[in-house]
């Protein structure tokens, strides 16, 4: 880890307020990257709030939103992010074969058209830097405008998360080994 994570006693008032707000939120604890973001407390506060909305308040159940998150973690080879969200995806009901395919950079087979569309949109955003008109039209048709906006939000937010975790070299919990190479 390239960064010394502050304990609450070492935080400024603004940092501690942001930290305590994250504990009081739906997660019940601060998200790992927020501990790095605390160097900029206002950014940390806003990013953490956005992350909470994207994790808990989108139109998608976890097994769908986790597709965009895992595609993003894989795109960035974000070891900690993959570790954390693979577990959440499984808890949300995602099939292990889908997770394995994303890990191995293969296109998964989906039964649900929304799941396939979220995957296609996330891949296009990361690899193509946007959506071609045909994919855009199909995404609006399948996901709705709000759904498309939220997939873009998931990919963008978890890009920030992945960049933070990678830059500061957040490690996996003791005894855990990364599945990503």
mmCIF file of N, CA, C and O in Angstrom, residues 8-62:
data_model
loop_
_atom_site.group_PDB
_atom_site.id
_atom_site.type_symbol
_atom_site.label_atom_id
_atom_site.label_comp_id
_atom_site.label_asym_id
_atom_site.label_seq_id
_atom_site.Cartn_x
_atom_site.Cartn_y
_atom_site.Cartn_z
ATOM 1 N N UNK A 8 -9.539 7.233 12.530
ATOM 2 C CA UNK A 8 -10.402 8.384 12.833
ATOM 3 C C UNK A 8 -9.730 9.430 13.728
ATOM 4 O O UNK A 8 -9.949 10.628 13.548
ATOM 5 N N UNK A 9 -8.867 8.999 14.627
ATOM 6 C CA UNK A 9 -8.184 9.946 15.509
ATOM 7 C C UNK A 9 -7.165 10.819 14.799
ATOM 8 O O UNK A 9 -6.777 11.868 15.311
ATOM 9 N N UNK A 10 -6.722 10.396 13.629
ATOM 10 C CA UNK A 10 -5.735 11.165 12.857
ATOM 11 C C UNK A 10 -6.385 12.085 11.832
ATOM 12 O O UNK A 10 -5.699 12.861 11.173
ATOM 13 N N UNK A 11 -7.695 12.001 11.680
ATOM 14 C CA UNK A 11 -8.399 12.753 10.645
ATOM 15 C C UNK A 11 -8.720 14.167 11.095
ATOM 16 O O UNK A 11 -8.964 14.413 12.279
ATOM 17 N N UNK A 12 -8.755 15.072 10.112
ATOM 18 C CA UNK A 12 -9.245 16.424 10.380
ATOM 19 C C UNK A 12 -10.747 16.323 10.643
ATOM 20 O O UNK A 12 -11.374 15.282 10.380
ATOM 21 N N UNK A 13 -11.350 17.401 11.104
ATOM 22 C CA UNK A 13 -12.790 17.396 11.358
ATOM 23 C C UNK A 13 -13.572 17.072 10.080
ATOM 24 O O UNK A 13 -14.521 16.297 10.100
ATOM 25 N N UNK A 14 -13.160 17.664 8.956
ATOM 26 C CA UNK A 14 -13.845 17.440 7.682
ATOM 27 C C UNK A 14 -13.692 15.980 7.234
ATOM 28 O O UNK A 14 -14.641 15.363 6.772
ATOM 29 N N UNK A 15 -12.493 15.440 7.393
ATOM 30 C CA UNK A 15 -12.270 14.028 7.038
ATOM 31 C C UNK A 15 -13.108 13.106 7.925
ATOM 32 O O UNK A 15 -13.740 12.171 7.445
ATOM 33 N N UNK A 16 -13.110 13.371 9.217
ATOM 34 C CA UNK A 16 -13.854 12.532 10.163
ATOM 35 C C UNK A 16 -15.360 12.595 9.892
ATOM 36 O O UNK A 16 -16.063 11.587 9.945
ATOM 37 N N UNK A 17 -15.857 13.773 9.538
ATOM 38 C CA UNK A 17 -17.278 13.915 9.217
ATOM 39 C C UNK A 17 -17.632 13.058 7.998
ATOM 40 O O UNK A 17 -18.654 12.366 7.983
ATOM 41 N N UNK A 18 -16.795 13.077 6.984
ATOM 42 C CA UNK A 18 -17.016 12.256 5.786
ATOM 43 C C UNK A 18 -16.954 10.777 6.139
ATOM 44 O O UNK A 18 -17.791 9.984 5.703
ATOM 45 N N UNK A 19 -15.983 10.401 6.938
ATOM 46 C CA UNK A 19 -15.819 9.016 7.381
ATOM 47 C C UNK A 19 -17.063 8.548 8.144
ATOM 48 O O UNK A 19 -17.616 7.483 7.867
ATOM 49 N N UNK A 20 -17.519 9.352 9.084
ATOM 50 C CA UNK A 20 -18.689 8.983 9.893
ATOM 51 C C UNK A 20 -19.963 8.922 9.048
ATOM 52 O O UNK A 20 -20.819 8.071 9.277
ATOM 53 N N UNK A 21 -20.076 9.818 8.081
ATOM 54 C CA UNK A 21 -21.227 9.787 7.176
ATOM 55 C C UNK A 21 -21.252 8.472 6.395
ATOM 56 O O UNK A 21 -22.310 7.881 6.187
ATOM 57 N N UNK A 22 -20.079 7.991 5.986
ATOM 58 C CA UNK A 22 -20.033 6.733 5.227
ATOM 59 C C UNK A 22 -20.438 5.542 6.109
ATOM 60 O O UNK A 22 -21.092 4.620 5.633
ATOM 61 N N UNK A 23 -20.092 5.580 7.366
ATOM 62 C CA UNK A 23 -20.466 4.502 8.293
ATOM 63 C C UNK A 23 -21.978 4.503 8.522
ATOM 64 O O UNK A 23 -22.602 3.447 8.635
ATOM 65 N N UNK A 24 -22.566 5.684 8.557
ATOM 66 C CA UNK A 24 -24.010 5.803 8.784
ATOM 67 C C UNK A 24 -24.831 5.450 7.543
ATOM 68 O O UNK A 24 -26.035 5.251 7.641
ATOM 69 N N UNK A 25 -24.185 5.325 6.384
ATOM 70 C CA UNK A 25 -24.888 5.035 5.143
ATOM 71 C C UNK A 25 -25.276 3.573 5.017
ATOM 72 O O UNK A 25 -25.122 2.771 5.943
ATOM 73 N N UNK A 26 -25.759 3.193 3.857
ATOM 74 C CA UNK A 26 -26.271 1.844 3.611
ATOM 75 C C UNK A 26 -25.191 0.776 3.683
ATOM 76 O O UNK A 26 -25.491 -0.393 3.938
ATOM 77 N N UNK A 27 -23.951 1.142 3.440
ATOM 78 C CA UNK A 27 -22.865 0.155 3.508
ATOM 79 C C UNK A 27 -22.561 -0.241 4.951
ATOM 80 O O UNK A 27 -22.132 -1.349 5.206
ATOM 81 N N UNK A 28 -22.676 0.723 5.855
ATOM 82 C CA UNK A 28 -22.343 0.473 7.251
ATOM 83 C C UNK A 28 -20.855 0.585 7.544
ATOM 84 O O UNK A 28 -20.424 0.448 8.682
ATOM 85 N N UNK A 29 -20.075 0.846 6.517
ATOM 86 C CA UNK A 29 -18.632 1.015 6.683
ATOM 87 C C UNK A 29 -18.130 1.834 5.508
ATOM 88 O O UNK A 29 -18.787 1.910 4.465
ATOM 89 N N UNK A 30 -16.950 2.434 5.639
ATOM 90 C CA UNK A 30 -16.446 3.220 4.512
ATOM 91 C C UNK A 30 -15.970 2.304 3.385
ATOM 92 O O UNK A 30 -15.358 1.273 3.646
ATOM 93 N N UNK A 31 -16.269 2.664 2.138
ATOM 94 C CA UNK A 31 -15.722 1.884 1.036
ATOM 95 C C UNK A 31 -14.205 2.063 0.996
ATOM 96 O O UNK A 31 -13.697 3.146 1.303
ATOM 97 N N UNK A 32 -13.493 1.033 0.626
ATOM 98 C CA UNK A 32 -12.025 1.062 0.657
ATOM 99 C C UNK A 32 -11.425 2.290 -0.023
ATOM 100 O O UNK A 32 -10.569 2.961 0.565
ATOM 101 N N UNK A 33 -11.843 2.637 -1.258
ATOM 102 C CA UNK A 33 -11.171 3.776 -1.893
ATOM 103 C C UNK A 33 -11.415 5.100 -1.190
ATOM 104 O O UNK A 33 -10.620 6.024 -1.314
ATOM 105 N N UNK A 34 -12.508 5.201 -0.422
ATOM 106 C CA UNK A 34 -12.774 6.451 0.281
ATOM 107 C C UNK A 34 -11.646 6.781 1.239
ATOM 108 O O UNK A 34 -11.339 7.943 1.474
ATOM 109 N N UNK A 35 -10.999 5.755 1.765
ATOM 110 C CA UNK A 35 -9.901 6.001 2.696
ATOM 111 C C UNK A 35 -8.758 6.738 1.997
ATOM 112 O O UNK A 35 -8.069 7.534 2.617
ATOM 113 N N UNK A 36 -8.571 6.497 0.699
ATOM 114 C CA UNK A 36 -7.582 7.267 -0.068
ATOM 115 C C UNK A 36 -8.141 8.639 -0.425
ATOM 116 O O UNK A 36 -7.428 9.641 -0.375
ATOM 117 N N UNK A 37 -9.413 8.673 -0.787
ATOM 118 C CA UNK A 37 -10.029 9.941 -1.183
ATOM 119 C C UNK A 37 -10.084 10.951 -0.050
ATOM 120 O O UNK A 37 -10.252 12.139 -0.292
ATOM 121 N N UNK A 38 -9.930 10.509 1.189
ATOM 122 C CA UNK A 38 -10.012 11.431 2.319
ATOM 123 C C UNK A 38 -8.951 12.521 2.259
ATOM 124 O O UNK A 38 -9.070 13.532 2.943
ATOM 125 N N UNK A 39 -7.941 12.341 1.423
ATOM 126 C CA UNK A 39 -6.977 13.436 1.223
ATOM 127 C C UNK A 39 -7.674 14.650 0.634
ATOM 128 O O UNK A 39 -7.192 15.773 0.758
ATOM 129 N N UNK A 40 -8.806 14.425 -0.005
ATOM 130 C CA UNK A 40 -9.678 15.485 -0.522
ATOM 131 C C UNK A 40 -11.070 15.218 0.051
ATOM 132 O O UNK A 40 -11.904 14.581 -0.594
ATOM 133 N N UNK A 41 -11.346 15.669 1.277
ATOM 134 C CA UNK A 41 -12.578 15.294 1.967
ATOM 135 C C UNK A 41 -13.873 15.591 1.206
ATOM 136 O O UNK A 41 -14.799 14.789 1.242
ATOM 137 N N UNK A 42 -13.931 16.721 0.508
ATOM 138 C CA UNK A 42 -15.160 17.028 -0.226
ATOM 139 C C UNK A 42 -15.347 16.068 -1.394
ATOM 140 O O UNK A 42 -16.457 15.606 -1.659
ATOM 141 N N UNK A 43 -14.273 15.758 -2.096
ATOM 142 C CA UNK A 43 -14.368 14.767 -3.163
ATOM 143 C C UNK A 43 -14.799 13.426 -2.580
ATOM 144 O O UNK A 43 -15.659 12.747 -3.126
ATOM 145 N N UNK A 44 -14.191 13.035 -1.470
ATOM 146 C CA UNK A 44 -14.526 11.761 -0.828
ATOM 147 C C UNK A 44 -16.015 11.705 -0.477
ATOM 148 O O UNK A 44 -16.676 10.689 -0.703
ATOM 149 N N UNK A 45 -16.535 12.794 0.045
ATOM 150 C CA UNK A 45 -17.954 12.846 0.443
ATOM 151 C C UNK A 45 -18.857 12.652 -0.779
ATOM 152 O O UNK A 45 -19.758 11.814 -0.775
ATOM 153 N N UNK A 46 -18.589 13.384 -1.829
ATOM 154 C CA UNK A 46 -19.446 13.295 -3.022
ATOM 155 C C UNK A 46 -19.287 11.954 -3.732
ATOM 156 O O UNK A 46 -20.274 11.355 -4.167
ATOM 157 N N UNK A 47 -18.061 11.476 -3.847
ATOM 158 C CA UNK A 47 -17.832 10.189 -4.518
ATOM 159 C C UNK A 47 -18.482 9.055 -3.733
ATOM 160 O O UNK A 47 -19.082 8.145 -4.319
ATOM 161 N N UNK A 48 -18.390 9.107 -2.425
ATOM 162 C CA UNK A 48 -18.982 8.063 -1.597
ATOM 163 C C UNK A 48 -20.504 8.076 -1.706
ATOM 164 O O UNK A 48 -21.146 7.024 -1.785
ATOM 165 N N UNK A 49 -21.088 9.256 -1.748
ATOM 166 C CA UNK A 49 -22.543 9.359 -1.924
ATOM 167 C C UNK A 49 -22.961 8.809 -3.283
ATOM 168 O O UNK A 49 -23.950 8.084 -3.393
ATOM 169 N N UNK A 50 -22.210 9.149 -4.329
ATOM 170 C CA UNK A 50 -22.515 8.629 -5.656
ATOM 171 C C UNK A 50 -22.397 7.109 -5.664
ATOM 172 O O UNK A 50 -23.258 6.413 -6.192
ATOM 173 N N UNK A 51 -21.355 6.590 -5.051
ATOM 174 C CA UNK A 51 -21.177 5.147 -4.986
ATOM 175 C C UNK A 51 -22.323 4.452 -4.275
ATOM 176 O O UNK A 51 -22.764 3.369 -4.695
ATOM 177 N N UNK A 52 -22.831 5.063 -3.235
ATOM 178 C CA UNK A 52 -23.960 4.470 -2.511
ATOM 179 C C UNK A 52 -25.207 4.417 -3.395
ATOM 180 O O UNK A 52 -25.916 3.413 -3.429
ATOM 181 N N UNK A 53 -25.454 5.482 -4.142
ATOM 182 C CA UNK A 53 -26.597 5.496 -5.062
ATOM 183 C C UNK A 53 -26.432 4.396 -6.107
ATOM 184 O O UNK A 53 -27.365 3.635 -6.384
ATOM 185 N N UNK A 54 -25.249 4.305 -6.687
ATOM 186 C CA UNK A 54 -25.019 3.321 -7.750
ATOM 187 C C UNK A 54 -25.035 1.888 -7.227
ATOM 188 O O UNK A 54 -25.384 0.972 -7.967
ATOM 189 N N UNK A 55 -24.663 1.670 -5.994
ATOM 190 C CA UNK A 55 -24.683 0.325 -5.421
ATOM 191 C C UNK A 55 -26.078 -0.114 -5.010
ATOM 192 O O UNK A 55 -26.441 -1.278 -5.139
ATOM 193 N N UNK A 56 -26.871 0.826 -4.485
ATOM 194 C CA UNK A 56 -28.117 0.428 -3.823
ATOM 195 C C UNK A 56 -29.399 0.986 -4.437
ATOM 196 O O UNK A 56 -30.481 0.512 -4.093
ATOM 197 N N UNK A 57 -29.302 1.981 -5.282
ATOM 198 C CA UNK A 57 -30.519 2.677 -5.709
ATOM 199 C C UNK A 57 -30.670 2.815 -7.222
ATOM 200 O O UNK A 57 -31.291 3.761 -7.700
ATOM 201 N N UNK A 58 -30.136 1.874 -7.985
ATOM 202 C CA UNK A 58 -30.357 1.911 -9.432
ATOM 203 C C UNK A 58 -31.608 1.088 -9.743
ATOM 204 O O UNK A 58 -32.186 0.454 -8.862
ATOM 205 N N UNK A 59 -31.981 1.060 -11.010
ATOM 206 C CA UNK A 59 -33.143 0.268 -11.429
ATOM 207 C C UNK A 59 -32.790 -1.222 -11.514
ATOM 208 O O UNK A 59 -33.675 -2.039 -11.757
ATOM 209 N N UNK A 60 -31.533 -1.557 -11.295
ATOM 210 C CA UNK A 60 -31.077 -2.928 -11.478
ATOM 211 C C UNK A 60 -30.880 -3.666 -10.156
ATOM 212 O O UNK A 60 -30.361 -3.089 -9.196
ATOM 213 N N UNK A 61 -31.233 -4.952 -10.115
ATOM 214 C CA UNK A 61 -30.839 -5.765 -8.964
ATOM 215 C C UNK A 61 -29.323 -6.010 -9.025
ATOM 216 O O UNK A 61 -28.697 -5.826 -10.080
ATOM 217 N N UNK A 62 -28.767 -6.448 -7.918
ATOM 218 C CA UNK A 62 -27.312 -6.632 -7.823
ATOM 219 C C UNK A 62 -26.759 -7.513 -8.930
ATOM 220 O O UNK A 62 -25.706 -7.219 -9.493
#
